[in-house]
Each structure stands twice: as structure tokens, then as C-alpha cells.
């Protein structure tokens, strides 16, 4: 069966950035990132989807790890998922912008990318962290996500491909606009 993926491929510093619309649990990369909570307890949104699709082994590992502060990341295996690992990171709850939300969101992306580099992973896929239940405005969150990713690719560690997986068409379109803008700013 041929599965059609809606997406656009960008190149930066000889590395690939794919922006796609779809379900992150289906993406075949070395690690997918989960938008988790500090207790790593599972929940709704992308967190629920990852645990459902990956099976109970992921939650067992999360229980052993015990938790993860906002802005940091931890790694587990990926159970039945196509990916090899799940990197669980915790984005901030949006409180209007005055509570260091952008620094914490940037840190969540950077921590995930650092962990991928430490493990010598070649590909990673991100959902749009904090922009669901946690309420972070997508236009601002996209800039943070893309900025942290471009910075990481400039650093030239192991990653060869970063994929942004957006669930809704409108989030996907927002990312495409931001991506074009930010690549133009850096060219
Ligand atoms: N693939 C890709 N993106 C998805 C998927 C999927 N299968 N499912 C949802 N999204 P959210 P947060 C999108 O709420 O805001 C959980 O309960 C979704 O449309 O999952 O960081 C955790 O346990 C949205 O754009 O994460 C935490 O308690 C984006 O993923 C809390 O929610 C993020 O939405 C974290 O909230």
C-alpha cells in the first residue's frame, strides 16, 4: 500500500527538515518526541496517542524514570512504534507569556535535540509541543521550535533529519510560513 504523506522538504546546512501533516506515531525515525507532563503519567493528545500505539512497555519505563521537570527531556524505547526511541519532553503551560514560557519551550526542544545527539541518533520527529492542552499560541511556538532546530543543525552533531509533524492543516500551514521566513532570515 502506498501511503501518501502531505509535506514539504527543506534543506539547511546539508541536513533535511521535513514539515508534514499527520500522526507522529506512524513516523519512521530514530526517535519521536512526546509532549509529556512532569509526572510522565501519560494523558491525552499526542501523549495518549503515543502510549496507545506503542504499548505498555513505554509507561513502565516512564514509571521507573519517575518524572521530568519542565524544559528537560528523558528517553525510553518505543515499544511497538515504528520509531526506535521516544524522547519525552515537558513544555510549559502557557500563562500569557510572562512566565518564561518561551525560554522553557526552547529548552524543551534543545534538551530533546541534545539527548538525540548524545545517543548519536540520525533522525528525530517533533509534534508541536505545548500548543494543545497547554495552550501555547502556535505562531510563537513554531518560531521557537524551528529556531532551536536550525541552531542544532548549525552545531552539526549526529542529526541528519528533523521532522515536524503537525496534526491539523492550519498548524501545518503556520509551520510552512514560519519555516520559509526563518530560512530566509538565515540565508
Ligand atoms: N500526532 C501528532 N500531533 C498530535 C497527535 C498525533 N498523534 N495528537 C495530537 N497532536 P498536546 P501539550 C497534536 O495537548 O499542549 C497531555 O495530556 C495536538 O493537536 O498533546 O504539550 C500530556 O500528558 C497539538 O497540536 O500537548 C500533558 O499533560 C500538539 O500535538 C499535556 O497534554 C500538542 O498537543 C501536554 O500538553
PDB file of C-alpha atoms and ligand atoms in Angstrom:
ATOM      1  CA  UNK A   1       0.000   0.000   0.000  1.00  0.00           C
ATOM      2  CA  UNK A   2       1.257   3.466  -0.826  1.00  0.00           C
ATOM      3  CA  UNK A   3       0.603   5.934   1.966  1.00  0.00           C
ATOM      4  CA  UNK A   4       0.559   9.494   0.756  1.00  0.00           C
ATOM      5  CA  UNK A   5       2.140  11.985   3.088  1.00  0.00           C
ATOM      6  CA  UNK A   6       1.385  15.669   2.806  1.00  0.00           C
ATOM      7  CA  UNK A   7       4.599  17.511   3.411  1.00  0.00           C
ATOM      8  CA  UNK A   8       7.386  19.792   2.256  1.00  0.00           C
ATOM      9  CA  UNK A   9      11.100  19.072   2.444  1.00  0.00           C
ATOM     10  CA  UNK A  10      13.569  21.840   3.259  1.00  0.00           C
ATOM     11  CA  UNK A  11      17.353  21.705   3.352  1.00  0.00           C
ATOM     12  CA  UNK A  12      19.600  23.551   5.772  1.00  0.00           C
ATOM     13  CA  UNK A  13      23.371  23.188   6.160  1.00  0.00           C
ATOM     14  CA  UNK A  14      23.240  19.967   4.167  1.00  0.00           C
ATOM     15  CA  UNK A  15      20.612  18.463   6.516  1.00  0.00           C
ATOM     16  CA  UNK A  16      16.926  17.795   5.931  1.00  0.00           C
ATOM     17  CA  UNK A  17      13.917  19.342   7.640  1.00  0.00           C
ATOM     18  CA  UNK A  18      10.557  17.828   6.709  1.00  0.00           C
ATOM     19  CA  UNK A  19       7.326  19.565   7.650  1.00  0.00           C
ATOM     20  CA  UNK A  20       4.439  17.114   7.363  1.00  0.00           C
ATOM     21  CA  UNK A  21       0.806  16.898   8.325  1.00  0.00           C
ATOM     22  CA  UNK A  22      -0.103  13.647  10.046  1.00  0.00           C
ATOM     23  CA  UNK A  23       0.124  11.314  13.031  1.00  0.00           C
ATOM     24  CA  UNK A  24       3.545  11.191  14.705  1.00  0.00           C
ATOM     25  CA  UNK A  25       3.023   7.601  15.878  1.00  0.00           C
ATOM     26  CA  UNK A  26       3.335   6.485  12.240  1.00  0.00           C
ATOM     27  CA  UNK A  27       6.618   8.265  11.501  1.00  0.00           C
ATOM     28  CA  UNK A  28       9.701   6.106  10.942  1.00  0.00           C
ATOM     29  CA  UNK A  29      12.607   7.914  12.567  1.00  0.00           C
ATOM     30  CA  UNK A  30      15.186   7.091  15.239  1.00  0.00           C
ATOM     31  CA  UNK A  31      13.174   8.996  17.852  1.00  0.00           C
ATOM     32  CA  UNK A  32       9.779  10.625  18.088  1.00  0.00           C
ATOM     33  CA  UNK A  33       9.281  13.270  20.744  1.00  0.00           C
ATOM     34  CA  UNK A  34       6.368  13.122  23.168  1.00  0.00           C
ATOM     35  CA  UNK A  35       4.706  16.226  24.646  1.00  0.00           C
ATOM     36  CA  UNK A  36       4.561  14.768  28.160  1.00  0.00           C
ATOM     37  CA  UNK A  37       3.737  16.096  31.642  1.00  0.00           C
ATOM     38  CA  UNK A  38       6.168  16.415  34.570  1.00  0.00           C
ATOM     39  CA  UNK A  39       4.933  13.184  36.143  1.00  0.00           C
ATOM     40  CA  UNK A  40       5.376  11.233  32.860  1.00  0.00           C
ATOM     41  CA  UNK A  41       1.954   9.840  33.744  1.00  0.00           C
ATOM     42  CA  UNK A  42       0.528   9.806  30.225  1.00  0.00           C
ATOM     43  CA  UNK A  43      -2.526  11.812  29.288  1.00  0.00           C
ATOM     44  CA  UNK A  44      -4.474  12.958  26.260  1.00  0.00           C
ATOM     45  CA  UNK A  45      -3.323  14.468  22.985  1.00  0.00           C
ATOM     46  CA  UNK A  46      -0.106  13.224  21.446  1.00  0.00           C
ATOM     47  CA  UNK A  47       0.988  11.648  24.763  1.00  0.00           C
ATOM     48  CA  UNK A  48      -2.106   9.420  24.816  1.00  0.00           C
ATOM     49  CA  UNK A  49      -1.662   8.525  21.142  1.00  0.00           C
ATOM     50  CA  UNK A  50       1.999   7.505  21.650  1.00  0.00           C
ATOM     51  CA  UNK A  51       1.290   5.289  24.677  1.00  0.00           C
ATOM     52  CA  UNK A  52      -1.717   3.700  22.961  1.00  0.00           C
ATOM     53  CA  UNK A  53       0.194   2.923  19.784  1.00  0.00           C
ATOM     54  CA  UNK A  54       3.466   1.958  21.466  1.00  0.00           C
ATOM     55  CA  UNK A  55       2.033  -0.314  24.173  1.00  0.00           C
ATOM     56  CA  UNK A  56       2.517  -0.565  27.963  1.00  0.00           C
ATOM     57  CA  UNK A  57       6.308  -1.019  27.927  1.00  0.00           C
ATOM     58  CA  UNK A  58       6.843   2.704  27.411  1.00  0.00           C
ATOM     59  CA  UNK A  59       4.801   3.571  30.517  1.00  0.00           C
ATOM     60  CA  UNK A  60       6.725   1.005  32.563  1.00  0.00           C
ATOM     61  CA  UNK A  61       9.969   2.768  31.665  1.00  0.00           C
ATOM     62  CA  UNK A  62       8.413   6.167  32.408  1.00  0.00           C
ATOM     63  CA  UNK A  63       7.391   4.944  35.879  1.00  0.00           C
ATOM     64  CA  UNK A  64      10.950   3.843  36.583  1.00  0.00           C
ATOM     65  CA  UNK A  65      12.318   7.225  35.470  1.00  0.00           C
ATOM     66  CA  UNK A  66       9.726   8.840  37.749  1.00  0.00           C
ATOM     67  CA  UNK A  67       9.330  12.305  36.197  1.00  0.00           C
ATOM     68  CA  UNK A  68      10.823  15.116  34.155  1.00  0.00           C
ATOM     69  CA  UNK A  69      10.907  18.844  35.007  1.00  0.00           C
ATOM     70  CA  UNK A  70       9.511  21.356  32.507  1.00  0.00           C
ATOM     71  CA  UNK A  71      12.092  22.187  29.836  1.00  0.00           C
ATOM     72  CA  UNK A  72      14.018  18.917  30.154  1.00  0.00           C
ATOM     73  CA  UNK A  73      13.762  15.547  28.363  1.00  0.00           C
ATOM     74  CA  UNK A  74      14.191  11.817  29.018  1.00  0.00           C
ATOM     75  CA  UNK A  75      14.417   8.866  26.636  1.00  0.00           C
ATOM     76  CA  UNK A  76      12.756   5.433  26.533  1.00  0.00           C
ATOM     77  CA  UNK A  77      12.399   2.682  23.980  1.00  0.00           C
ATOM     78  CA  UNK A  78       9.420   2.872  21.636  1.00  0.00           C
ATOM     79  CA  UNK A  79       7.578  -0.436  22.090  1.00  0.00           C
ATOM     80  CA  UNK A  80       5.530  -1.291  19.023  1.00  0.00           C
ATOM     81  CA  UNK A  81       6.089   2.047  17.295  1.00  0.00           C
ATOM     82  CA  UNK A  82       7.932   2.382  14.001  1.00  0.00           C
ATOM     83  CA  UNK A  83      10.412   4.699  15.747  1.00  0.00           C
ATOM     84  CA  UNK A  84      13.246   3.217  17.852  1.00  0.00           C
ATOM     85  CA  UNK A  85      13.015   5.607  20.801  1.00  0.00           C
ATOM     86  CA  UNK A  86      10.613   8.032  22.415  1.00  0.00           C
ATOM     87  CA  UNK A  87      12.061  11.232  23.837  1.00  0.00           C
ATOM     88  CA  UNK A  88       9.636  12.583  26.431  1.00  0.00           C
ATOM     89  CA  UNK A  89       9.881  16.302  26.976  1.00  0.00           C
ATOM     90  CA  UNK A  90       7.740  18.661  29.011  1.00  0.00           C
ATOM     91  CA  UNK A  91       6.765  22.007  27.554  1.00  0.00           C
ATOM     92  CA  UNK A  92       5.422  24.890  29.635  1.00  0.00           C
ATOM     93  CA  UNK A  93       1.771  25.646  30.256  1.00  0.00           C
ATOM     94  CA  UNK A  94       1.019  28.975  28.536  1.00  0.00           C
ATOM     95  CA  UNK A  95       0.235  31.626  31.151  1.00  0.00           C
ATOM     96  CA  UNK A  96       0.190  34.719  28.955  1.00  0.00           C
ATOM     97  CA  UNK A  97       3.873  34.861  28.044  1.00  0.00           C
ATOM     98  CA  UNK A  98       5.312  36.480  31.186  1.00  0.00           C
ATOM     99  CA  UNK A  99       6.382  33.298  32.979  1.00  0.00           C
ATOM    100  CA  UNK A 100       9.419  32.423  30.851  1.00  0.00           C
ATOM    101  CA  UNK A 101       7.300  30.211  28.645  1.00  0.00           C
ATOM    102  CA  UNK A 102       9.414  30.866  25.541  1.00  0.00           C
ATOM    103  CA  UNK A 103      12.683  30.025  27.365  1.00  0.00           C
ATOM    104  CA  UNK A 104      11.126  26.856  28.753  1.00  0.00           C
ATOM    105  CA  UNK A 105       9.740  25.806  25.374  1.00  0.00           C
ATOM    106  CA  UNK A 106      13.128  26.465  23.745  1.00  0.00           C
ATOM    107  CA  UNK A 107      14.755  24.417  26.468  1.00  0.00           C
ATOM    108  CA  UNK A 108      12.336  21.519  25.839  1.00  0.00           C
ATOM    109  CA  UNK A 109      13.370  21.446  22.168  1.00  0.00           C
ATOM    110  CA  UNK A 110      17.070  21.888  22.973  1.00  0.00           C
ATOM    111  CA  UNK A 111      17.032  19.159  25.624  1.00  0.00           C
ATOM    112  CA  UNK A 112      15.377  16.742  23.186  1.00  0.00           C
ATOM    113  CA  UNK A 113      17.876  17.567  20.436  1.00  0.00           C
ATOM    114  CA  UNK A 114      20.811  17.270  22.862  1.00  0.00           C
ATOM    115  CA  UNK A 115      19.620  13.868  24.010  1.00  0.00           C
ATOM    116  CA  UNK A 116      19.317  12.737  20.374  1.00  0.00           C
ATOM    117  CA  UNK A 117      22.871  13.950  19.768  1.00  0.00           C
ATOM    118  CA  UNK A 118      24.181  12.178  22.875  1.00  0.00           C
ATOM    119  CA  UNK A 119      22.637   8.932  21.596  1.00  0.00           C
ATOM    120  CA  UNK A 120      24.050   9.573  18.097  1.00  0.00           C
ATOM    121  CA  UNK A 121      20.598   9.445  16.547  1.00  0.00           C
ATOM    122  CA  UNK A 122      20.264  10.477  12.920  1.00  0.00           C
ATOM    123  CA  UNK A 123      16.581  11.428  12.735  1.00  0.00           C
ATOM    124  CA  UNK A 124      14.010  12.889  15.109  1.00  0.00           C
ATOM    125  CA  UNK A 125      10.337  13.897  14.777  1.00  0.00           C
ATOM    126  CA  UNK A 126       8.625  16.566  16.880  1.00  0.00           C
ATOM    127  CA  UNK A 127       4.938  17.272  17.448  1.00  0.00           C
ATOM    128  CA  UNK A 128       4.015  20.856  18.254  1.00  0.00           C
ATOM    129  CA  UNK A 129       4.890  20.833  21.951  1.00  0.00           C
ATOM    130  CA  UNK A 130       2.701  22.839  24.377  1.00  0.00           C
ATOM    131  CA  UNK A 131       0.251  24.050  21.717  1.00  0.00           C
ATOM    132  CA  UNK A 132      -2.593  21.648  22.603  1.00  0.00           C
ATOM    133  CA  UNK A 133      -3.843  21.298  26.178  1.00  0.00           C
ATOM    134  CA  UNK A 134      -1.027  23.578  27.402  1.00  0.00           C
ATOM    135  CA  UNK A 135      -2.350  26.453  25.273  1.00  0.00           C
ATOM    136  CA  UNK A 136       0.845  27.954  23.810  1.00  0.00           C
ATOM    137  CA  UNK A 137      -0.024  30.047  20.706  1.00  0.00           C
ATOM    138  CA  UNK A 138       1.083  28.121  17.621  1.00  0.00           C
ATOM    139  CA  UNK A 139       2.533  31.144  15.763  1.00  0.00           C
ATOM    140  CA  UNK A 140       5.002  31.801  18.595  1.00  0.00           C
ATOM    141  CA  UNK A 141       5.657  28.145  19.348  1.00  0.00           C
ATOM    142  CA  UNK A 142       6.570  27.444  15.706  1.00  0.00           C
ATOM    143  CA  UNK A 143       9.300  30.117  15.822  1.00  0.00           C
ATOM    144  CA  UNK A 144      10.767  28.599  18.971  1.00  0.00           C
ATOM    145  CA  UNK A 145      10.655  25.053  17.571  1.00  0.00           C
ATOM    146  CA  UNK A 146      12.202  25.964  14.231  1.00  0.00           C
ATOM    147  CA  UNK A 147      14.811  28.296  15.780  1.00  0.00           C
ATOM    148  CA  UNK A 148      16.071  25.641  18.196  1.00  0.00           C
ATOM    149  CA  UNK A 149      16.199  23.091  15.377  1.00  0.00           C
ATOM    150  CA  UNK A 150      18.119  25.311  12.954  1.00  0.00           C
ATOM    151  CA  UNK A 151      20.584  26.185  15.740  1.00  0.00           C
ATOM    152  CA  UNK A 152      21.107  22.493  16.415  1.00  0.00           C
ATOM    153  CA  UNK A 153      21.727  21.676  12.756  1.00  0.00           C
ATOM    154  CA  UNK A 154      24.280  24.518  12.634  1.00  0.00           C
ATOM    155  CA  UNK A 155      26.052  22.809  15.515  1.00  0.00           C
ATOM    156  CA  UNK A 156      26.485  19.801  13.198  1.00  0.00           C
ATOM    157  CA  UNK A 157      26.081  16.877  15.590  1.00  0.00           C
ATOM    158  CA  UNK A 158      24.668  13.468  14.572  1.00  0.00           C
ATOM    159  CA  UNK A 159      21.231  14.543  13.363  1.00  0.00           C
ATOM    160  CA  UNK A 160      20.685  14.435   9.621  1.00  0.00           C
ATOM    161  CA  UNK A 161      16.924  14.888   9.611  1.00  0.00           C
ATOM    162  CA  UNK A 162      14.400  16.748  11.748  1.00  0.00           C
ATOM    163  CA  UNK A 163      10.698  16.207  11.048  1.00  0.00           C
ATOM    164  CA  UNK A 164       7.930  18.479  12.307  1.00  0.00           C
ATOM    165  CA  UNK A 165       4.650  16.578  12.421  1.00  0.00           C
ATOM    166  CA  UNK A 166       1.575  18.765  12.612  1.00  0.00           C
ATOM    167  CA  UNK A 167      -1.781  17.262  13.328  1.00  0.00           C
ATOM    168  CA  UNK A 168      -4.001  19.965  11.849  1.00  0.00           C
ATOM    169  CA  UNK A 169      -3.879  21.574   8.440  1.00  0.00           C
ATOM    170  CA  UNK A 170      -3.783  25.049   9.966  1.00  0.00           C
ATOM    171  CA  UNK A 171      -0.805  24.207  12.235  1.00  0.00           C
ATOM    172  CA  UNK A 172       0.912  22.686   9.215  1.00  0.00           C
ATOM    173  CA  UNK A 173       0.357  25.873   7.212  1.00  0.00           C
ATOM    174  CA  UNK A 174       1.641  28.008  10.092  1.00  0.00           C
ATOM    175  CA  UNK A 175       4.840  25.944  10.222  1.00  0.00           C
ATOM    176  CA  UNK A 176       5.372  26.229   6.466  1.00  0.00           C
ATOM    177  CA  UNK A 177       5.109  30.025   6.591  1.00  0.00           C
ATOM    178  CA  UNK A 178       7.458  30.241   9.605  1.00  0.00           C
ATOM    179  CA  UNK A 179       9.919  27.839   8.016  1.00  0.00           C
ATOM    180  CA  UNK A 180      10.178  29.931   4.824  1.00  0.00           C
ATOM    181  CA  UNK A 181      10.571  33.120   6.887  1.00  0.00           C
ATOM    182  CA  UNK A 182      13.249  31.770   9.191  1.00  0.00           C
ATOM    183  CA  UNK A 183      15.287  30.145   6.429  1.00  0.00           C
ATOM    184  CA  UNK A 184      15.196  33.453   4.523  1.00  0.00           C
ATOM    185  CA  UNK A 185      16.378  35.292   7.674  1.00  0.00           C
ATOM    186  CA  UNK A 186      19.380  32.966   7.911  1.00  0.00           C
ATOM    187  CA  UNK A 187      20.308  32.859   4.212  1.00  0.00           C
TER     188      UNK A 187
HETATM  189  N1  LIG B   1       0.491  13.211  16.107  1.00  0.00           N
HETATM  190  C1  LIG B   1       0.955  14.482  16.022  1.00  0.00           C
HETATM  191  N2  LIG B   1       0.450  15.511  16.728  1.00  0.00           N
HETATM  192  C2  LIG B   1      -0.587  15.235  17.553  1.00  0.00           C
HETATM  193  C3  LIG B   1      -1.141  13.935  17.707  1.00  0.00           C
HETATM  194  C4  LIG B   1      -0.554  12.895  16.933  1.00  0.00           C
HETATM  195  N3  LIG B   1      -0.990  11.642  17.002  1.00  0.00           N
HETATM  196  N4  LIG B   1      -2.149  14.007  18.607  1.00  0.00           N
HETATM  197  C5  LIG B   1      -2.257  15.297  18.996  1.00  0.00           C
HETATM  198  N5  LIG B   1      -1.320  16.050  18.358  1.00  0.00           N
HETATM  199  P1  LIG B   1      -0.974  18.109  23.353  1.00  0.00           P
HETATM  200  P2  LIG B   1       0.666  19.829  25.109  1.00  0.00           P
HETATM  201  C6  LIG B   1      -1.041  17.493  18.457  1.00  0.00           C
HETATM  202  O1  LIG B   1      -2.221  18.562  24.025  1.00  0.00           O
HETATM  203  O2  LIG B   1      -0.081  21.046  24.706  1.00  0.00           O
HETATM  204  C7  LIG B   1      -1.143  15.618  27.574  1.00  0.00           C
HETATM  205  O3  LIG B   1      -2.252  15.222  28.306  1.00  0.00           O
HETATM  206  C8  LIG B   1      -2.115  18.396  19.004  1.00  0.00           C
HETATM  207  O4  LIG B   1      -3.082  18.661  18.014  1.00  0.00           O
HETATM  208  O5  LIG B   1      -0.800  16.682  23.038  1.00  0.00           O
HETATM  209  O6  LIG B   1       2.165  19.888  25.187  1.00  0.00           O
HETATM  210  C9  LIG B   1       0.159  15.429  28.329  1.00  0.00           C
HETATM  211  O7  LIG B   1       0.122  14.319  29.181  1.00  0.00           O
HETATM  212  C10 LIG B   1      -1.307  19.623  19.366  1.00  0.00           C
HETATM  213  O8  LIG B   1      -1.109  20.420  18.218  1.00  0.00           O
HETATM  214  O9  LIG B   1       0.351  18.543  24.183  1.00  0.00           O
HETATM  215  C11 LIG B   1       0.308  16.709  29.082  1.00  0.00           C
HETATM  216  O10 LIG B   1      -0.396  16.666  30.302  1.00  0.00           O
HETATM  217  C12 LIG B   1       0.045  19.056  19.797  1.00  0.00           C
HETATM  218  O11 LIG B   1       0.028  17.681  19.375  1.00  0.00           O
HETATM  219  C13 LIG B   1      -0.312  17.735  28.165  1.00  0.00           C
HETATM  220  O12 LIG B   1      -1.246  17.026  27.356  1.00  0.00           O
HETATM  221  C14 LIG B   1       0.320  19.119  21.271  1.00  0.00           C
HETATM  222  O13 LIG B   1      -0.878  18.953  21.996  1.00  0.00           O
HETATM  223  C15 LIG B   1       0.705  18.375  27.251  1.00  0.00           C
HETATM  224  O14 LIG B   1       0.092  19.398  26.516  1.00  0.00           O
END
